[in-house]
DNA sequence: CGTATTTAGTTTCCGCGTAAACTATTTTCT
DNA sequence: AGAAAATAGTTTACGCGGAAACTAAATACG
């Protein structure tokens, strides 16, 4: 990381000023890094973090409406359609149109999908692995708590 | 937020399980929210967070190499080319090919760019505004500190 | 009941960000 | 010096994510 920096730098270090403490900036960098880390572990399956999360939620809430998931995970409806399309094509989720409301789409995991989530659950959650950074378990816990507060997701939906 | 949830939910609340405490998940949500907030304030100018950050860094480091900025801000070279192209077209940055290395591109802010950054600096940094969440100033400070640690940006480049 | 409104998803179109291939320049090596 | 390798950026092709317009179904309303 520092290598990447010096590698390309011409002479001096880059001055960043107050932006080093900008929440938006730090979140962006953190997310990029997390993303990269995700691919090191789960990327082989061609799934992205958001997609795995969707699988996860469907697994915990079988028969959930497509739009509900979209709203919960801040995924735009248009995107949701395509995302589910991909997962369906991979045989991981199944779409059902219920008789009582034929506009709706209810989602469930296929057997394959269930297996997939079960097998990769730990790998996905291991993102938190603080060993890789210099964070202590306590710090990581604090960080997660603060992020939950920031995002208004303190209430535990178990 | 809770409204969005209940609004679209059919019956019960969505169960999320351990993923509620997943760093990657929380970072994603946090970033989406920050992004939206950004547009409420600075979006009128048609600039995105990353673009403003680039302007900022060029302002602090005039004559910096394009690739150096890309590496520092985790922006891919290919993207950087287009991003700078946009900013140049808007008359905010100027590209110069130095005589000593004619492959390189050095960047500076135009007068217009300098003015723009000066005028919007405070709006951009106000993203941190903890008033909008229920975070206390101390919590926000802790959060930022932990994010810096997480991303390996603890060393202060002033 | 039949029309108007709302709701659920989908489709279309577009721009962003990326990987891979490419161009131009500089450095290395013999 | 001259060929090979490395470096800086750009171009091309492509998939993802989003806004807006659209379709289909359900509810409201007179």
GROMACS .gro file of C-alpha atoms (C1' of nucleotides) in nm:
model
  376
    1UNK     CA    1   0.000   0.000   0.000
    2UNK     CA    2   0.278   0.233   0.097
    3UNK     CA    3   0.460   0.073  -0.187
    4UNK     CA    4   0.194   0.165  -0.433
    5UNK     CA    5   0.234   0.516  -0.311
    6UNK     CA    6   0.607   0.557  -0.336
    7UNK     CA    7   0.614   0.350  -0.649
    8UNK     CA    8   0.433   0.614  -0.843
    9UNK     CA    9   0.523   0.923  -0.649
   10UNK     CA   10   0.766   1.161  -0.810
   11UNK     CA   11   0.925   1.343  -0.523
   12UNK     CA   12   0.749   1.435  -0.201
   13UNK     CA   13   0.453   1.288  -0.020
   14UNK     CA   14   0.113   1.402  -0.125
   15UNK     CA   15  -0.044   1.656   0.104
   16UNK     CA   16  -0.407   1.585   0.179
   17UNK     CA   17  -0.501   1.836   0.445
   18UNK     CA   18  -0.830   1.816   0.627
   19UNK     CA   19  -0.968   1.567   0.382
   20UNK     CA   20  -0.772   1.299   0.563
   21UNK     CA   21  -1.033   1.338   0.832
   22UNK     CA   22  -1.330   1.356   0.602
   23UNK     CA   23  -1.582   1.089   0.677
   24UNK     CA   24  -1.688   1.056   0.317
   25UNK     CA   25  -1.333   1.015   0.198
   26UNK     CA   26  -1.245   0.756   0.457
   27UNK     CA   27  -1.559   0.558   0.391
   28UNK     CA   28  -1.480   0.548   0.023
   29UNK     CA   29  -1.126   0.422   0.080
   30UNK     CA   30  -1.239   0.171   0.341
   31UNK     CA   31  -1.499   0.035   0.110
   32UNK     CA   32  -1.261  -0.003  -0.180
   33UNK     CA   33  -1.021  -0.195   0.040
   34UNK     CA   34  -1.296  -0.415   0.178
   35UNK     CA   35  -1.411  -0.481  -0.172
   36UNK     CA   36  -1.068  -0.594  -0.281
   37UNK     CA   37  -1.039  -0.815   0.021
   38UNK     CA   38  -1.372  -0.970  -0.058
   39UNK     CA   39  -1.256  -1.078  -0.400
   40UNK     CA   40  -0.947  -1.240  -0.258
   41UNK     CA   41  -1.171  -1.480  -0.073
   42UNK     CA   42  -1.508  -1.510  -0.241
   43UNK     CA   43  -1.438  -1.363  -0.579
   44UNK     CA   44  -1.382  -1.698  -0.742
   45UNK     CA   45  -1.753  -1.759  -0.743
   46UNK     CA   46  -1.806  -1.443  -0.939
   47UNK     CA   47  -2.026  -1.298  -0.671
   48UNK     CA   48  -2.002  -0.947  -0.541
   49UNK     CA   49  -2.058  -0.838  -0.183
   50UNK     CA   50  -2.403  -0.699  -0.250
   51UNK     CA   51  -2.511  -1.015  -0.424
   52UNK     CA   52  -2.399  -1.234  -0.142
   53UNK     CA   53  -2.581  -1.011   0.103
   54UNK     CA   54  -2.899  -1.051  -0.099
   55UNK     CA   55  -2.863  -1.428  -0.094
   56UNK     CA   56  -2.806  -1.412   0.276
   57UNK     CA   57  -3.116  -1.210   0.344
   58UNK     CA   58  -3.330  -1.429   0.124
   59UNK     CA   59  -3.200  -1.728   0.313
   60UNK     CA   60  -3.303  -1.575   0.643
   61UNK     CA   61  -3.637  -1.456   0.510
   62UNK     CA   62  -3.767  -1.706   0.259
   63UNK     CA   63  -4.050  -1.579   0.047
   64UNK     CA   64  -3.964  -1.216   0.101
   65UNK     CA   65  -4.080  -0.967  -0.157
   66UNK     CA   66  -3.821  -0.845  -0.400
   67UNK     CA   67  -3.898  -0.481  -0.329
   68UNK     CA   68  -3.868  -0.531   0.044
   69UNK     CA   69  -3.517  -0.658   0.008
   70UNK     CA   70  -3.433  -0.372  -0.223
   71UNK     CA   71  -3.557  -0.120   0.031
   72UNK     CA   72  -3.384  -0.289   0.321
   73UNK     CA   73  -3.049  -0.309   0.150
   74UNK     CA   74  -3.069   0.026  -0.028
   75UNK     CA   75  -3.068  -0.136  -0.366
   76UNK     CA   76  -3.257   0.046  -0.637
   77UNK     CA   77  -3.552  -0.146  -0.784
   78UNK     CA   78  -3.412  -0.132  -1.136
   79UNK     CA   79  -3.087  -0.274  -1.018
   80UNK     CA   80  -3.263  -0.533  -0.807
   81UNK     CA   81  -3.437  -0.675  -1.109
   82UNK     CA   82  -3.110  -0.735  -1.286
   83UNK     CA   83  -2.931  -0.859  -0.979
   84UNK     CA   84  -3.199  -1.118  -0.907
   85UNK     CA   85  -3.195  -1.207  -1.273
   86UNK     CA   86  -2.828  -1.296  -1.245
   87UNK     CA   87  -2.873  -1.494  -0.927
   88UNK     CA   88  -3.168  -1.677  -1.079
   89UNK     CA   89  -2.969  -1.759  -1.390
   90UNK     CA   90  -2.700  -1.905  -1.168
   91UNK     CA   91  -2.965  -2.120  -1.010
   92UNK     CA   92  -2.922  -1.974  -0.665
   93UNK     CA   93  -3.262  -1.811  -0.616
   94UNK     CA   94  -3.612  -1.884  -0.737
   95UNK     CA   95  -3.877  -1.626  -0.823
   96UNK     CA   96  -4.242  -1.694  -0.748
   97UNK     CA   97  -4.542  -1.484  -0.836
   98UNK     CA   98  -4.795  -1.530  -0.558
   99UNK     CA   99  -5.158  -1.573  -0.656
  100UNK     CA  100  -5.288  -1.314  -0.411
  101UNK     CA  101  -5.087  -1.033  -0.570
  102UNK     CA  102  -4.972  -1.106  -0.917
  103UNK     CA  103  -4.756  -0.794  -0.938
  104UNK     CA  104  -4.529  -0.913  -0.663
  105UNK     CA  105  -4.224  -1.136  -0.681
  106UNK     CA  106  -4.135  -1.354  -0.387
  107UNK     CA  107  -3.789  -1.494  -0.351
  108UNK     CA  108  -3.648  -1.811  -0.208
  109UNK     CA  109  -3.314  -1.984  -0.221
  110UNK     CA  110  -3.282  -2.295  -0.427
  111UNK     CA  111  -3.112  -2.593  -0.270
  112UNK     CA  112  -2.802  -2.488  -0.452
  113UNK     CA  113  -2.837  -2.138  -0.315
  114UNK     CA  114  -2.879  -2.264   0.039
  115UNK     CA  115  -2.571  -2.478   0.008
  116UNK     CA  116  -2.376  -2.192  -0.136
  117UNK     CA  117  -2.461  -1.956   0.147
  118UNK     CA  118  -2.389  -2.219   0.408
  119UNK     CA  119  -2.052  -2.294   0.258
  120UNK     CA  120  -1.941  -1.935   0.220
  121UNK     CA  121  -2.099  -1.777   0.520
  122UNK     CA  122  -1.788  -1.791   0.732
  123UNK     CA  123  -1.566  -1.666   0.453
  124UNK     CA  124  -1.793  -1.370   0.405
  125UNK     CA  125  -1.815  -1.280   0.769
  126UNK     CA  126  -1.442  -1.321   0.805
  127UNK     CA  127  -1.411  -0.987   0.633
  128UNK     CA  128  -1.408  -0.852   0.980
  129UNK     CA  129  -1.078  -1.025   1.035
  130UNK     CA  130  -0.897  -0.760   1.227
  131UNK     CA  131  -0.579  -0.960   1.211
  132UNK     CA  132  -0.508  -0.817   0.870
  133UNK     CA  133  -0.519  -0.460   0.984
  134UNK     CA  134  -0.361  -0.349   1.303
  135UNK     CA  135  -0.699  -0.319   1.470
  136UNK     CA  136  -0.765  -0.486   1.799
  137UNK     CA  137  -1.086  -0.685   1.844
  138UNK     CA  138  -1.215  -0.414   2.074
  139UNK     CA  139  -1.144  -0.143   1.822
  140UNK     CA  140  -1.319  -0.340   1.553
  141UNK     CA  141  -1.617  -0.381   1.777
  142UNK     CA  142  -1.627  -0.010   1.849
  143UNK     CA  143  -1.596   0.069   1.483
  144UNK     CA  144  -1.883  -0.155   1.392
  145UNK     CA  145  -2.096  -0.012   1.668
  146UNK     CA  146  -2.031   0.341   1.552
  147UNK     CA  147  -2.105   0.253   1.193
  148UNK     CA  148  -2.434   0.104   1.297
  149UNK     CA  149  -2.517   0.419   1.482
  150UNK     CA  150  -2.411   0.633   1.189
  151UNK     CA  151  -2.625   0.439   0.948
  152UNK     CA  152  -2.919   0.426   1.181
  153UNK     CA  153  -2.908   0.050   1.209
  154UNK     CA  154  -2.869   0.023   1.579
  155UNK     CA  155  -3.195  -0.159   1.639
  156UNK     CA  156  -3.120  -0.525   1.615
  157UNK     CA  157  -3.353  -0.715   1.387
  158UNK     CA  158  -3.186  -1.029   1.516
  159UNK     CA  159  -3.537   0.536   0.696
  160UNK     CA  160  -3.752   0.321   0.916
  161UNK     CA  161  -4.034   0.451   0.704
  162UNK     CA  162  -3.877   0.326   0.388
  163UNK     CA  163  -3.857  -0.006   0.557
  164UNK     CA  164  -4.212  -0.039   0.679
  165UNK     CA  165  -4.342   0.131   0.370
  166UNK     CA  166  -4.242  -0.154   0.148
  167UNK     CA  167  -4.242  -0.438   0.393
  168UNK     CA  168  -4.522  -0.685   0.361
  169UNK     CA  169  -4.559  -0.826   0.706
  170UNK     CA  170  -4.272  -0.868   0.945
  171UNK     CA  171  -3.939  -0.699   0.977
  172UNK     CA  172  -3.658  -0.833   0.773
  173UNK     CA  173  -3.418  -1.053   0.958
  174UNK     CA  174  -3.055  -0.981   0.884
  175UNK     CA  175  -2.862  -1.192   1.129
  176UNK     CA  176  -2.489  -1.154   1.169
  177UNK     CA  177  -2.460  -0.948   0.859
  178UNK     CA  178  -2.584  -0.651   1.060
  179UNK     CA  179  -2.240  -0.656   1.214
  180UNK     CA  180  -2.050  -0.715   0.895
  181UNK     CA  181  -1.795  -0.446   0.834
  182UNK     CA  182  -1.834  -0.467   0.461
  183UNK     CA  183  -2.208  -0.437   0.477
  184UNK     CA  184  -2.201  -0.140   0.710
  185UNK     CA  185  -1.940   0.037   0.505
  186UNK     CA  186  -2.151  -0.004   0.196
  187UNK     CA  187  -2.461   0.138   0.360
  188UNK     CA  188  -2.267   0.421   0.522
  189UNK     CA  189  -2.115   0.516   0.193
  190UNK     CA  190  -2.445   0.519   0.011
  191UNK     CA  191  -2.591   0.747   0.274
  192UNK     CA  192  -2.292   0.977   0.267
  193UNK     CA  193  -2.315   0.991  -0.107
  194UNK     CA  194  -2.678   1.097  -0.095
  195UNK     CA  195  -2.597   1.359   0.161
  196UNK     CA  196  -2.322   1.490  -0.058
  197UNK     CA  197  -2.559   1.555  -0.343
  198UNK     CA  198  -2.796   1.744  -0.120
  199UNK     CA  199  -2.525   2.002  -0.069
  200UNK     CA  200  -2.274   1.996  -0.351
  201UNK     CA  201  -2.458   1.804  -0.614
  202UNK     CA  202  -2.583   2.113  -0.790
  203UNK     CA  203  -2.240   2.162  -0.941
  204UNK     CA  204  -2.257   1.820  -1.095
  205UNK     CA  205  -1.948   1.709  -0.908
  206UNK     CA  206  -1.915   1.380  -0.731
  207UNK     CA  207  -1.727   1.319  -0.407
  208UNK     CA  208  -1.429   1.165  -0.578
  209UNK     CA  209  -1.401   1.450  -0.822
  210UNK     CA  210  -1.405   1.710  -0.552
  211UNK     CA  211  -1.139   1.518  -0.365
  212UNK     CA  212  -0.920   1.519  -0.673
  213UNK     CA  213  -0.961   1.895  -0.710
  214UNK     CA  214  -0.876   1.935  -0.347
  215UNK     CA  215  -0.557   1.732  -0.370
  216UNK     CA  216  -0.444   1.911  -0.683
  217UNK     CA  217  -0.503   2.238  -0.504
  218UNK     CA  218  -0.281   2.130  -0.218
  219UNK     CA  219  -0.016   1.981  -0.446
  220UNK     CA  220   0.006   2.187  -0.762
  221UNK     CA  221   0.194   2.023  -1.044
  222UNK     CA  222   0.140   1.673  -0.911
  223UNK     CA  223   0.157   1.385  -1.154
  224UNK     CA  224  -0.171   1.241  -1.263
  225UNK     CA  225  -0.065   0.889  -1.175
  226UNK     CA  226   0.045   0.993  -0.829
  227UNK     CA  227  -0.297   1.124  -0.750
  228UNK     CA  228  -0.454   0.813  -0.890
  229UNK     CA  229  -0.240   0.594  -0.667
  230UNK     CA  230  -0.297   0.809  -0.360
  231UNK     CA  231  -0.672   0.815  -0.397
  232UNK     CA  232  -0.713   0.458  -0.519
  233UNK     CA  233  -0.842   0.571  -0.854
  234UNK     CA  234  -0.761   0.347  -1.147
  235UNK     CA  235  -0.547   0.506  -1.419
  236UNK     CA  236  -0.805   0.450  -1.688
  237UNK     CA  237  -1.069   0.617  -1.480
  238UNK     CA  238  -0.833   0.896  -1.388
  239UNK     CA  239  -0.787   0.988  -1.749
  240UNK     CA  240  -1.159   1.035  -1.798
  241UNK     CA  241  -1.212   1.205  -1.466
  242UNK     CA  242  -0.943   1.460  -1.536
  243UNK     CA  243  -1.085   1.500  -1.883
  244UNK     CA  244  -1.417   1.602  -1.734
  245UNK     CA  245  -1.261   1.842  -1.487
  246UNK     CA  246  -1.049   1.991  -1.763
  247UNK     CA  247  -1.350   2.037  -1.986
  248UNK     CA  248  -1.520   2.220  -1.704
  249UNK     CA  249  -1.221   2.447  -1.687
  250UNK     CA  250  -1.128   2.351  -1.334
  251UNK     CA  251  -0.792   2.184  -1.392
  252UNK     CA  252  -0.512   2.228  -1.643
  253UNK     CA  253  -0.292   1.953  -1.784
  254UNK     CA  254   0.074   2.014  -1.860
  255UNK     CA  255   0.325   1.783  -2.021
  256UNK     CA  256   0.663   1.857  -1.864
  257UNK     CA  257   0.965   1.872  -2.095
  258UNK     CA  258   1.180   1.643  -1.882
  259UNK     CA  259   0.937   1.352  -1.915
  260UNK     CA  260   0.701   1.380  -2.202
  261UNK     CA  261   0.496   1.076  -2.095
  262UNK     CA  262   0.386   1.243  -1.776
  263UNK     CA  263   0.094   1.474  -1.712
  264UNK     CA  264   0.114   1.733  -1.441
  265UNK     CA  265  -0.196   1.891  -1.299
  266UNK     CA  266  -0.281   2.230  -1.161
  267UNK     CA  267  -0.601   2.409  -1.072
  268UNK     CA  268  -0.713   2.690  -1.294
  269UNK     CA  269  -0.819   3.015  -1.129
  270UNK     CA  270  -1.172   2.894  -1.167
  271UNK     CA  271  -1.082   2.566  -1.002
  272UNK     CA  272  -0.913   2.737  -0.713
  273UNK     CA  273  -1.216   2.956  -0.658
  274UNK     CA  274  -1.445   2.659  -0.677
  275UNK     CA  275  -1.255   2.463  -0.415
  276UNK     CA  276  -1.231   2.763  -0.186
  277UNK     CA  277  -1.602   2.827  -0.209
  278UNK     CA  278  -1.710   2.469  -0.152
  279UNK     CA  279  -1.449   2.350   0.088
  280UNK     CA  280  -1.657   2.405   0.396
  281UNK     CA  281  -1.966   2.249   0.241
  282UNK     CA  282  -1.765   1.942   0.154
  283UNK     CA  283  -1.607   1.901   0.493
  284UNK     CA  284  -1.941   1.958   0.660
  285UNK     CA  285  -2.022   1.602   0.560
  286UNK     CA  286  -1.890   1.519   0.901
  287UNK     CA  287  -2.182   1.707   1.049
  288UNK     CA  288  -2.273   1.481   1.334
  289UNK     CA  289  -2.583   1.683   1.404
  290UNK     CA  290  -2.767   1.495   1.136
  291UNK     CA  291  -2.710   1.158   1.288
  292UNK     CA  292  -2.737   1.098   1.655
  293UNK     CA  293  -2.361   1.086   1.688
  294UNK     CA  294  -2.182   1.297   1.942
  295UNK     CA  295  -1.873   1.492   1.834
  296UNK     CA  296  -1.659   1.253   2.034
  297UNK     CA  297  -1.811   0.950   1.869
  298UNK     CA  298  -1.756   1.102   1.529
  299UNK     CA  299  -1.396   1.166   1.617
  300UNK     CA  300  -1.351   0.808   1.734
  301UNK     CA  301  -1.515   0.678   1.421
  302UNK     CA  302  -1.287   0.881   1.198
  303UNK     CA  303  -0.983   0.772   1.392
  304UNK     CA  304  -1.077   0.408   1.362
  305UNK     CA  305  -1.146   0.441   0.991
  306UNK     CA  306  -0.804   0.595   0.944
  307UNK     CA  307  -0.651   0.307   1.127
  308UNK     CA  308  -0.853   0.056   0.930
  309UNK     CA  309  -0.748   0.207   0.600
  310UNK     CA  310  -0.388   0.244   0.704
  311UNK     CA  311  -0.398   0.622   0.680
  312UNK     CA  312  -0.295   0.702   1.029
  313UNK     CA  313   0.026   0.877   0.934
  314UNK     CA  314  -0.061   1.241   0.893
  315UNK     CA  315   0.061   1.389   0.568
  316UNK     CA  316  -0.037   1.730   0.711
  317DC     C1'  317  -6.940  -0.141  -1.151
  318DG     C1'  318  -6.610   0.136  -1.420
  319DT     C1'  319  -6.267   0.482  -1.432
  320DA     C1'  320  -5.862   0.699  -1.182
  321DT     C1'  321  -5.483   0.635  -0.882
  322DT     C1'  322  -5.140   0.378  -0.663
  323DT     C1'  323  -4.819   0.005  -0.630
  324DA     C1'  324  -4.470  -0.364  -0.800
  325DG     C1'  325  -4.155  -0.461  -1.115
  326DT     C1'  326  -3.942  -0.418  -1.563
  327DT     C1'  327  -3.731  -0.210  -1.967
  328DT     C1'  328  -3.456   0.137  -2.195
  329DC     C1'  329  -3.101   0.438  -2.209
  330DC     C1'  330  -2.697   0.634  -2.035
  331DG     C1'  331  -2.264   0.734  -1.771
  332DC     C1'  332  -1.925   0.560  -1.464
  333DG     C1'  333  -1.541   0.262  -1.344
  334DT     C1'  334  -1.248  -0.134  -1.488
  335DA     C1'  335  -0.960  -0.466  -1.741
  336DA     C1'  336  -0.700  -0.536  -2.130
  337DA     C1'  337  -0.474  -0.387  -2.524
  338DC     C1'  338  -0.231  -0.016  -2.716
  339DT     C1'  339   0.091   0.417  -2.791
  340DA     C1'  340   0.452   0.695  -2.668
  341DT     C1'  341   0.844   0.776  -2.408
  342DT     C1'  342   1.222   0.668  -2.104
  343DT     C1'  343   1.549   0.352  -1.892
  344DT     C1'  344   1.835  -0.056  -1.882
  345DC     C1'  345   2.157  -0.363  -2.048
  346DT     C1'  346   2.509  -0.533  -2.343
  347DA     C1'  347   2.458   0.319  -2.982
  348DG     C1'  348   2.076  -0.012  -3.032
  349DA     C1'  349   1.752  -0.364  -2.879
  350DA     C1'  350   1.470  -0.501  -2.483
  351DA     C1'  351   1.222  -0.386  -2.084
  352DA     C1'  352   0.983  -0.073  -1.805
  353DT     C1'  353   0.681   0.331  -1.725
  354DA     C1'  354   0.294   0.689  -1.803
  355DG     C1'  355  -0.118   0.750  -1.989
  356DT     C1'  356  -0.482   0.661  -2.323
  357DT     C1'  357  -0.820   0.398  -2.587
  358DT     C1'  358  -1.154   0.036  -2.641
  359DA     C1'  359  -1.496  -0.275  -2.495
  360DC     C1'  360  -1.788  -0.410  -2.147
  361DG     C1'  361  -2.080  -0.474  -1.725
  362DC     C1'  362  -2.282  -0.254  -1.341
  363DG     C1'  363  -2.592   0.075  -1.122
  364DG     C1'  364  -2.932   0.453  -1.173
  365DA     C1'  365  -3.315   0.771  -1.367
  366DA     C1'  366  -3.703   0.786  -1.625
  367DA     C1'  367  -4.052   0.591  -1.886
  368DC     C1'  368  -4.334   0.200  -1.920
  369DT     C1'  369  -4.649  -0.233  -1.820
  370DA     C1'  370  -4.936  -0.489  -1.539
  371DA     C1'  371  -5.202  -0.556  -1.147
  372DA     C1'  372  -5.451  -0.397  -0.733
  373DT     C1'  373  -5.700  -0.048  -0.480
  374DA     C1'  374  -5.981   0.378  -0.435
  375DC     C1'  375  -6.355   0.645  -0.554
  376DG     C1'  376  -6.765   0.831  -0.731
   0.00000   0.00000   0.00000
